[in-house]
Tab-separated table of C-alpha atoms in Angstrom:
chain	number	residue	atom	x	y	z
A	1	UNK	CA	85.934	107.715	116.330
A	2	UNK	CA	88.852	105.520	117.380
A	3	UNK	CA	89.299	105.448	121.135
A	4	UNK	CA	88.734	108.447	123.335
A	5	UNK	CA	89.570	111.939	122.187
A	6	UNK	CA	92.272	112.185	124.835
A	7	UNK	CA	93.988	108.902	123.881
A	8	UNK	CA	93.799	109.683	120.189
A	9	UNK	CA	95.257	113.158	120.600
A	10	UNK	CA	98.176	111.719	122.530
A	11	UNK	CA	98.904	109.478	119.572
A	12	UNK	CA	98.316	112.027	116.834
A	13	UNK	CA	100.431	114.655	118.561
A	14	UNK	CA	103.126	112.480	120.124
A	15	UNK	CA	104.635	111.286	116.859
A	16	UNK	CA	108.281	111.514	115.851
A	17	UNK	CA	109.682	115.000	115.472
A	18	UNK	CA	111.157	116.105	112.181
A	19	UNK	CA	114.906	116.427	112.480
A	20	UNK	CA	114.915	120.075	111.392
A	21	UNK	CA	111.366	120.989	112.445
A	22	UNK	CA	110.372	121.844	108.877
A	23	UNK	CA	108.103	120.144	106.358
A	24	UNK	CA	109.826	117.791	103.986
A	25	UNK	CA	109.143	116.196	100.644
A	26	UNK	CA	110.242	112.669	99.896
A	27	UNK	CA	111.592	111.881	96.454
A	28	UNK	CA	110.682	108.551	94.874
A	29	UNK	CA	113.161	105.914	96.010
A	30	UNK	CA	113.447	102.174	95.430
A	31	UNK	CA	111.353	100.064	97.815
A	32	UNK	CA	113.478	99.272	100.885
A	33	UNK	CA	113.854	95.753	102.226
A	34	UNK	CA	112.171	96.757	105.495
A	35	UNK	CA	108.500	97.817	105.312
A	36	UNK	CA	107.429	100.911	107.199
A	37	UNK	CA	104.730	98.826	108.920
A	38	UNK	CA	104.577	95.043	109.165
A	39	UNK	CA	101.785	93.058	110.832
A	40	UNK	CA	102.219	89.327	111.301
A	41	UNK	CA	99.490	86.874	112.368
A	42	UNK	CA	97.569	89.438	114.423
A	43	UNK	CA	94.687	88.022	116.426
A	44	UNK	CA	92.314	89.640	118.903
A	45	UNK	CA	89.185	88.400	120.633
A	46	UNK	CA	86.540	90.266	122.591
A	47	UNK	CA	84.953	87.423	124.524
A	48	UNK	CA	83.467	85.045	121.959
A	49	UNK	CA	83.935	87.581	119.141
A	50	UNK	CA	86.986	87.035	116.959
A	51	UNK	CA	87.668	90.653	115.974
A	52	UNK	CA	90.977	89.962	114.184
A	53	UNK	CA	92.131	86.591	112.949
A	54	UNK	CA	95.513	86.003	111.329
A	55	UNK	CA	96.115	89.474	109.882
A	56	UNK	CA	99.281	89.763	107.774
A	57	UNK	CA	100.035	93.121	106.163
A	58	UNK	CA	103.151	94.993	105.029
A	59	UNK	CA	103.016	98.702	104.151
A	60	UNK	CA	105.952	100.331	102.377
A	61	UNK	CA	107.267	103.854	103.106
A	62	UNK	CA	105.155	106.452	101.300
A	63	UNK	CA	102.464	103.916	100.427
A	64	UNK	CA	98.755	104.586	100.972
A	65	UNK	CA	96.748	101.501	101.916
A	66	UNK	CA	92.979	101.401	102.414
A	67	UNK	CA	91.322	99.052	104.899
A	68	UNK	CA	87.968	98.485	103.226
A	69	UNK	CA	84.949	96.610	104.500
A	70	UNK	CA	81.505	96.694	106.027
A	71	UNK	CA	80.863	97.840	109.591
A	72	UNK	CA	82.040	95.267	112.106
A	73	UNK	CA	84.581	93.581	109.824
A	74	UNK	CA	87.551	94.567	112.031
A	75	UNK	CA	89.095	97.467	110.130
A	76	UNK	CA	88.771	100.030	112.955
A	77	UNK	CA	89.945	97.455	115.490
A	78	UNK	CA	93.031	96.877	113.346
A	79	UNK	CA	93.676	100.626	113.316
A	80	UNK	CA	93.413	100.677	117.129
A	81	UNK	CA	95.978	97.869	117.378
A	82	UNK	CA	98.429	99.743	115.144
A	83	UNK	CA	97.880	102.900	117.195
A	84	UNK	CA	98.428	101.044	120.470
A	85	UNK	CA	94.904	101.536	121.810
A	86	UNK	CA	94.257	97.775	121.732
A	87	UNK	CA	96.701	94.998	122.537
A	88	UNK	CA	96.424	91.907	120.311
A	89	UNK	CA	96.181	88.418	121.774
A	90	UNK	CA	98.806	87.166	119.352
A	91	UNK	CA	101.037	88.337	116.529
A	92	UNK	CA	103.444	91.231	116.098
A	93	UNK	CA	103.365	94.889	115.028
A	94	UNK	CA	106.630	96.241	113.622
A	95	UNK	CA	107.409	99.804	112.645
A	96	UNK	CA	110.564	100.257	110.558
A	97	UNK	CA	111.567	96.746	111.581
A	98	UNK	CA	111.231	97.293	115.341
A	99	UNK	CA	108.584	95.506	117.413
A	100	UNK	CA	106.305	98.128	119.013
A	101	UNK	CA	103.851	95.854	120.829
A	102	UNK	CA	105.054	97.128	124.206
A	103	UNK	CA	105.568	100.757	123.156
A	104	UNK	CA	102.999	103.235	124.556
A	105	UNK	CA	100.765	104.948	121.990
A	106	UNK	CA	102.323	108.398	122.313
A	107	UNK	CA	105.832	107.035	121.663
A	108	UNK	CA	105.060	105.057	118.488
A	109	UNK	CA	105.507	107.810	115.925
A	110	UNK	CA	101.939	107.250	114.727
A	111	UNK	CA	99.557	110.045	113.734
A	112	UNK	CA	95.800	109.592	114.021
A	113	UNK	CA	93.083	111.672	112.402
A	114	UNK	CA	89.544	111.340	113.650
A	115	UNK	CA	86.218	111.051	111.894
A	116	UNK	CA	84.967	114.125	113.819
A	117	UNK	CA	88.397	115.887	113.710
A	118	UNK	CA	88.480	116.523	117.535
A	119	UNK	CA	89.645	120.140	117.284
A	120	UNK	CA	89.928	122.097	120.519
A	121	UNK	CA	87.176	124.763	120.315
A	122	UNK	CA	88.926	127.198	122.673
A	123	UNK	CA	92.146	127.245	120.602
A	124	UNK	CA	92.726	129.037	117.320
A	125	UNK	CA	93.488	127.071	114.187
A	126	UNK	CA	97.215	127.762	114.558
A	127	UNK	CA	97.147	126.791	118.239
A	128	UNK	CA	95.408	123.517	117.369
A	129	UNK	CA	98.139	122.692	114.883
A	130	UNK	CA	100.897	123.662	117.343
A	131	UNK	CA	99.373	121.641	120.178
A	132	UNK	CA	101.669	118.634	119.793
A	133	UNK	CA	104.841	120.604	119.105
A	134	UNK	CA	105.773	121.580	122.670
A	135	UNK	CA	109.134	119.814	122.414
A	136	UNK	CA	110.198	122.258	119.705
A	137	UNK	CA	111.500	125.770	120.331
A	138	UNK	CA	108.625	128.231	120.014
A	139	UNK	CA	109.955	129.762	116.785
A	140	UNK	CA	110.300	126.330	115.174
A	141	UNK	CA	106.800	125.277	116.284
A	142	UNK	CA	105.329	128.494	114.892
A	143	UNK	CA	107.108	128.025	111.575
A	144	UNK	CA	106.145	124.365	111.296
A	145	UNK	CA	102.470	125.027	112.107
A	146	UNK	CA	102.347	127.905	109.627
A	147	UNK	CA	103.953	125.774	106.930
A	148	UNK	CA	101.479	122.924	107.470
A	149	UNK	CA	98.541	125.327	107.328
A	150	UNK	CA	99.838	126.806	104.088
A	151	UNK	CA	100.251	123.302	102.744
A	152	UNK	CA	96.548	122.550	103.294
A	153	UNK	CA	95.513	125.971	101.972
A	154	UNK	CA	94.469	127.488	105.307
A	155	UNK	CA	97.258	129.890	106.150
A	156	UNK	CA	94.713	132.736	106.070
A	157	UNK	CA	92.601	131.064	108.792
A	158	UNK	CA	95.408	130.713	111.344
A	159	UNK	CA	93.750	133.002	113.907
A	160	UNK	CA	90.213	131.691	113.352
A	161	UNK	CA	88.427	129.408	115.810
A	162	UNK	CA	87.045	125.954	114.906
A	163	UNK	CA	83.433	127.092	115.284
A	164	UNK	CA	83.881	129.434	112.311
A	165	UNK	CA	85.209	126.761	109.963
A	166	UNK	CA	83.326	124.759	107.361
A	167	UNK	CA	83.416	120.967	107.494
A	168	UNK	CA	86.053	120.857	104.775
A	169	UNK	CA	88.199	123.452	106.534
A	170	UNK	CA	87.957	121.549	109.829
A	171	UNK	CA	89.116	118.404	108.082
A	172	UNK	CA	92.135	120.200	106.633
A	173	UNK	CA	93.071	121.661	110.022
A	174	UNK	CA	92.910	118.185	111.526
A	175	UNK	CA	95.157	116.916	108.735
A	176	UNK	CA	97.667	119.723	109.310
A	177	UNK	CA	97.711	118.950	113.033
A	178	UNK	CA	98.235	115.222	112.460
A	179	UNK	CA	101.096	115.884	110.029
A	180	UNK	CA	102.816	118.636	112.035
A	181	UNK	CA	104.911	116.319	114.287
A	182	UNK	CA	106.121	114.333	111.268
A	183	UNK	CA	104.572	110.917	112.028
A	184	UNK	CA	106.173	107.800	110.597
A	185	UNK	CA	102.716	106.585	109.638
A	186	UNK	CA	99.337	108.332	109.552
A	187	UNK	CA	96.065	106.552	110.374
A	188	UNK	CA	92.853	108.006	108.932
A	189	UNK	CA	89.535	106.779	110.335
A	190	UNK	CA	86.727	107.524	107.850
A	191	UNK	CA	88.003	111.135	107.608
A	192	UNK	CA	85.645	112.243	104.822
A	193	UNK	CA	82.381	110.616	105.908
A	194	UNK	CA	80.977	113.744	107.608
A	195	UNK	CA	81.253	115.880	104.463
A	196	UNK	CA	78.637	116.377	101.749
A	197	UNK	CA	79.475	114.697	98.459
A	198	UNK	CA	80.750	117.766	96.584
A	199	UNK	CA	82.923	118.898	99.489
A	200	UNK	CA	84.079	115.339	100.120
A	201	UNK	CA	85.367	114.887	96.579
A	202	UNK	CA	87.321	118.138	96.694
A	203	UNK	CA	88.769	117.644	100.190
A	204	UNK	CA	89.650	114.032	99.429
A	205	UNK	CA	91.608	115.102	96.346
A	206	UNK	CA	93.359	117.865	98.310
A	207	UNK	CA	94.247	115.459	101.121
A	208	UNK	CA	95.670	112.941	98.682
A	209	UNK	CA	97.791	115.689	97.134
A	210	UNK	CA	99.242	116.644	100.530
A	211	UNK	CA	99.999	113.031	101.439
A	212	UNK	CA	101.759	112.487	98.110
A	213	UNK	CA	103.715	115.727	98.493
A	214	UNK	CA	104.925	114.827	101.980
A	215	UNK	CA	105.481	111.150	101.186
A	216	UNK	CA	103.457	110.200	104.241
A	217	UNK	CA	102.839	106.492	104.759
A	218	UNK	CA	99.096	106.254	105.326
A	219	UNK	CA	96.405	103.755	106.265
A	220	UNK	CA	92.840	104.817	105.465
A	221	UNK	CA	89.792	103.103	106.977
A	222	UNK	CA	86.732	103.337	104.751
A	223	UNK	CA	83.546	101.478	103.878
A	224	UNK	CA	83.332	103.185	100.461
A	225	UNK	CA	84.783	101.147	97.550
A	226	UNK	CA	84.916	104.201	95.286
A	227	UNK	CA	86.941	106.085	97.875
A	228	UNK	CA	89.355	103.178	98.297
A	229	UNK	CA	89.808	102.802	94.532
A	230	UNK	CA	90.528	106.507	94.005
A	231	UNK	CA	92.663	107.127	97.094
A	232	UNK	CA	94.849	104.119	97.830
A	233	UNK	CA	97.824	102.438	96.184
A	234	UNK	CA	96.565	99.113	97.520
A	235	UNK	CA	93.363	97.937	99.155
A	236	UNK	CA	93.007	95.359	101.929
A	237	UNK	CA	89.418	94.124	101.734
A	238	UNK	CA	88.353	92.816	105.140
A	239	UNK	CA	85.660	90.359	106.159
A	240	UNK	CA	84.942	88.906	109.603
A	241	UNK	CA	88.309	89.884	111.060
A	242	UNK	CA	90.366	88.618	108.128
A	243	UNK	CA	91.848	90.145	104.991
A	244	UNK	CA	89.775	88.593	102.208
A	245	UNK	CA	91.990	89.981	99.437
A	246	UNK	CA	94.725	92.565	99.091
A	247	UNK	CA	96.041	94.223	95.953
A	248	UNK	CA	95.714	97.249	93.738
A	249	UNK	CA	92.283	98.574	92.874
A	250	UNK	CA	92.666	97.064	89.408
A	251	UNK	CA	93.442	93.678	90.980
A	252	UNK	CA	90.404	93.654	93.242
A	253	UNK	CA	88.014	95.017	90.632
A	254	UNK	CA	89.228	93.043	87.641
A	255	UNK	CA	90.509	89.872	89.323
A	256	UNK	CA	88.414	89.331	92.465
A	257	UNK	CA	89.366	86.265	94.485
A	258	UNK	CA	85.796	85.532	95.605
A	259	UNK	CA	82.209	86.440	94.904
A	260	UNK	CA	82.279	88.496	98.114
A	261	UNK	CA	85.137	90.607	96.709
A	262	UNK	CA	83.467	90.926	93.301
A	263	UNK	CA	80.165	92.030	94.832
A	264	UNK	CA	81.856	94.607	97.056
A	265	UNK	CA	82.965	96.639	94.051
A	266	UNK	CA	79.692	96.768	92.162
A	267	UNK	CA	76.643	94.983	90.830
A	268	UNK	CA	76.913	91.473	89.437
A	269	UNK	CA	74.639	89.473	87.165
A	270	UNK	CA	74.830	85.915	88.484
A	271	UNK	CA	73.894	82.457	87.239
A	272	UNK	CA	74.391	79.268	89.279
A	273	UNK	CA	75.091	75.940	87.580
A	274	UNK	CA	77.306	72.865	88.118
A	275	UNK	CA	80.608	72.358	86.372
A	276	UNK	CA	80.216	70.050	83.390
A	277	UNK	CA	83.235	69.041	81.316
A	278	UNK	CA	85.205	72.111	82.408
A	279	UNK	CA	82.417	74.620	81.676
A	280	UNK	CA	79.387	76.125	83.373
A	281	UNK	CA	76.180	76.538	81.359
A	282	UNK	CA	74.708	80.069	81.298
A	283	UNK	CA	72.081	81.916	79.240
A	284	UNK	CA	74.957	83.622	77.406
A	285	UNK	CA	76.519	80.269	76.522
A	286	UNK	CA	79.006	77.913	78.192
A	287	UNK	CA	81.672	79.667	80.283
A	288	UNK	CA	85.129	78.131	80.722
A	289	UNK	CA	85.614	76.844	84.281
A	290	UNK	CA	89.117	75.343	84.402
A	291	UNK	CA	90.348	73.805	87.615
A	292	UNK	CA	86.961	72.781	89.020
A	293	UNK	CA	85.965	69.156	89.525
A	294	UNK	CA	83.037	67.702	87.628
A	295	UNK	CA	79.747	68.529	89.333
A	296	UNK	CA	81.099	71.346	91.506
A	297	UNK	CA	78.404	73.946	92.198
A	298	UNK	CA	79.577	77.165	90.513
A	299	UNK	CA	78.377	80.720	89.933
A	300	UNK	CA	79.101	82.702	86.765
A	301	UNK	CA	79.060	86.493	87.291
A	302	UNK	CA	79.216	89.449	84.894
A	303	UNK	CA	79.634	93.135	85.650
A	304	UNK	CA	77.113	95.449	83.948
A	305	UNK	CA	79.750	97.064	81.722
A	306	UNK	CA	80.421	93.799	79.873
A	307	UNK	CA	76.744	93.351	78.916
A	308	UNK	CA	75.910	94.713	75.450
A	309	UNK	CA	72.602	95.769	73.954
A	310	UNK	CA	72.391	94.158	70.507
A	311	UNK	CA	69.965	94.136	67.618
A	312	UNK	CA	66.732	92.115	67.316
A	313	UNK	CA	67.383	88.439	66.701
A	314	UNK	CA	70.735	88.549	68.499
A	315	UNK	CA	71.545	87.623	72.071
A	316	UNK	CA	68.990	87.067	74.838
A	317	UNK	CA	65.567	88.720	74.741
A	318	UNK	CA	64.511	90.746	77.764
A	319	UNK	CA	61.894	93.282	78.752
A	320	UNK	CA	62.436	96.685	80.388
A	321	UNK	CA	60.405	96.790	83.614
A	322	UNK	CA	61.664	100.101	85.006
A	323	UNK	CA	63.704	103.125	83.953
A	324	UNK	CA	65.430	105.538	86.318
A	325	UNK	CA	66.867	108.879	85.179
A	326	UNK	CA	70.324	109.603	86.665
A	327	UNK	CA	71.374	112.752	84.797
A	328	UNK	CA	73.811	111.840	82.044
A	329	UNK	CA	72.671	108.221	82.197
A	330	UNK	CA	69.523	106.198	82.806
A	331	UNK	CA	69.298	102.837	84.566
A	332	UNK	CA	67.191	100.185	82.877
A	333	UNK	CA	65.910	97.226	84.880
A	334	UNK	CA	65.539	94.301	82.484
A	335	UNK	CA	63.917	90.938	83.139
A	336	UNK	CA	65.831	88.180	81.310
A	337	UNK	CA	64.986	84.499	81.364
A	338	UNK	CA	67.614	82.472	83.206
A	339	UNK	CA	68.485	85.217	85.724
A	340	UNK	CA	66.734	85.247	89.102
A	341	UNK	CA	66.927	89.025	89.423
A	342	UNK	CA	66.341	91.758	86.827
A	343	UNK	CA	69.539	93.064	85.232
A	344	UNK	CA	70.262	96.722	86.012
A	345	UNK	CA	71.918	98.153	82.918
A	346	UNK	CA	73.101	101.778	82.539
A	347	UNK	CA	72.465	103.491	79.197
A	348	UNK	CA	72.827	107.038	77.891
A	349	UNK	CA	70.096	109.364	79.119
A	350	UNK	CA	69.170	109.971	75.482
A	351	UNK	CA	68.471	106.252	74.970
A	352	UNK	CA	64.801	105.981	74.045
A	353	UNK	CA	63.980	102.563	75.506
A	354	UNK	CA	61.021	102.866	77.862
A	355	UNK	CA	59.174	100.494	80.197
A	356	UNK	CA	57.788	97.542	78.254
A	357	UNK	CA	60.378	97.694	75.477
A	358	UNK	CA	61.778	94.341	74.358
A	359	UNK	CA	65.586	94.447	74.174
A	360	UNK	CA	68.314	91.949	73.359
A	361	UNK	CA	71.459	91.400	75.403
A	362	UNK	CA	74.782	89.689	74.765
A	363	UNK	CA	77.971	89.063	76.745
A	364	UNK	CA	81.204	87.219	76.129
A	365	UNK	CA	81.024	84.005	78.180
A	366	UNK	CA	84.792	84.199	78.698
A	367	UNK	CA	84.329	87.590	80.380
A	368	UNK	CA	82.523	86.075	83.373
A	369	UNK	CA	83.990	85.584	86.839
A	370	UNK	CA	83.599	81.956	87.927
A	371	UNK	CA	83.373	81.190	91.641
A	372	UNK	CA	82.534	78.169	93.709
A	373	UNK	CA	78.984	78.390	95.064
A	374	UNK	CA	79.247	79.162	98.779
A	375	UNK	CA	76.911	80.477	101.413
A	376	UNK	CA	77.348	84.203	101.944
């Protein structure tokens, strides 16, 4: 949870008011010159800990950006800075071109949705959604709250109390409440992590649909790469208080800037070797390594999907040492000479290869990621 419940509710419910008090839908428009949110050289220390270090980020109106990373990498701290719950040591935070570093949280036009939703148990669903709409005439607040509840599919639960809601319903009420004041930007802190997988997938899809419909500029904090890939327009992958790489999901998955980024999005099969004459030697053959000096310690990495099972006499021989049934697929663990760790390779569940089977593997050397060998 980001900050205290009281501070967060002030932010989530003190956002800009819609000019007519009614929900709106934004039509696609050309990208404006001014980003909705712009962070420049943000830095923040907690004693000796450098929580944020040189953060630069621009988020366009209507864009959904995921802050992705392991626990402690700085993503929640960055959300707190945007919300106004933490003050950075250096750098600027601009919203629609205006510096908001000195603006109190409740006046920033920022909505915040909690991991635990923070619904008031003594208020009905409709009253929870109306909580931050006191500046509106009562009739307008009632209409706006009802419209937001209909939008998230919970108009029929308006008079229910939070204790009677499922986890997915609570999440949708929290979303309706955060959107009701018409925030300029919405901050989501791990909003789906408390849901079981089946409910999470459904609620996540529903939430994305609402955000697209309303054109709400959104920043999502998550530690789940799959969630970031499926939810966000762009992903800012964070590490040790910095943005390690930012781009579309396709960019980060298919063109990772580092081994750290490549590993974050799935398993890798790795081979370390020095650069020799512009290549790195691997069991699958020499891999092109342009741009590296002779003798540079390199690592060649393949994703499992580029490894092929081939016929006897082709490719590299290996031996299946374990097999794990996963429903429609099975996961084979294969020991291959030249690799320090067994290769985990998914196959169809109907594939008949069992433990002890000798298999042969091949991969296009040009399909490898090549990175400089660095300490993790």
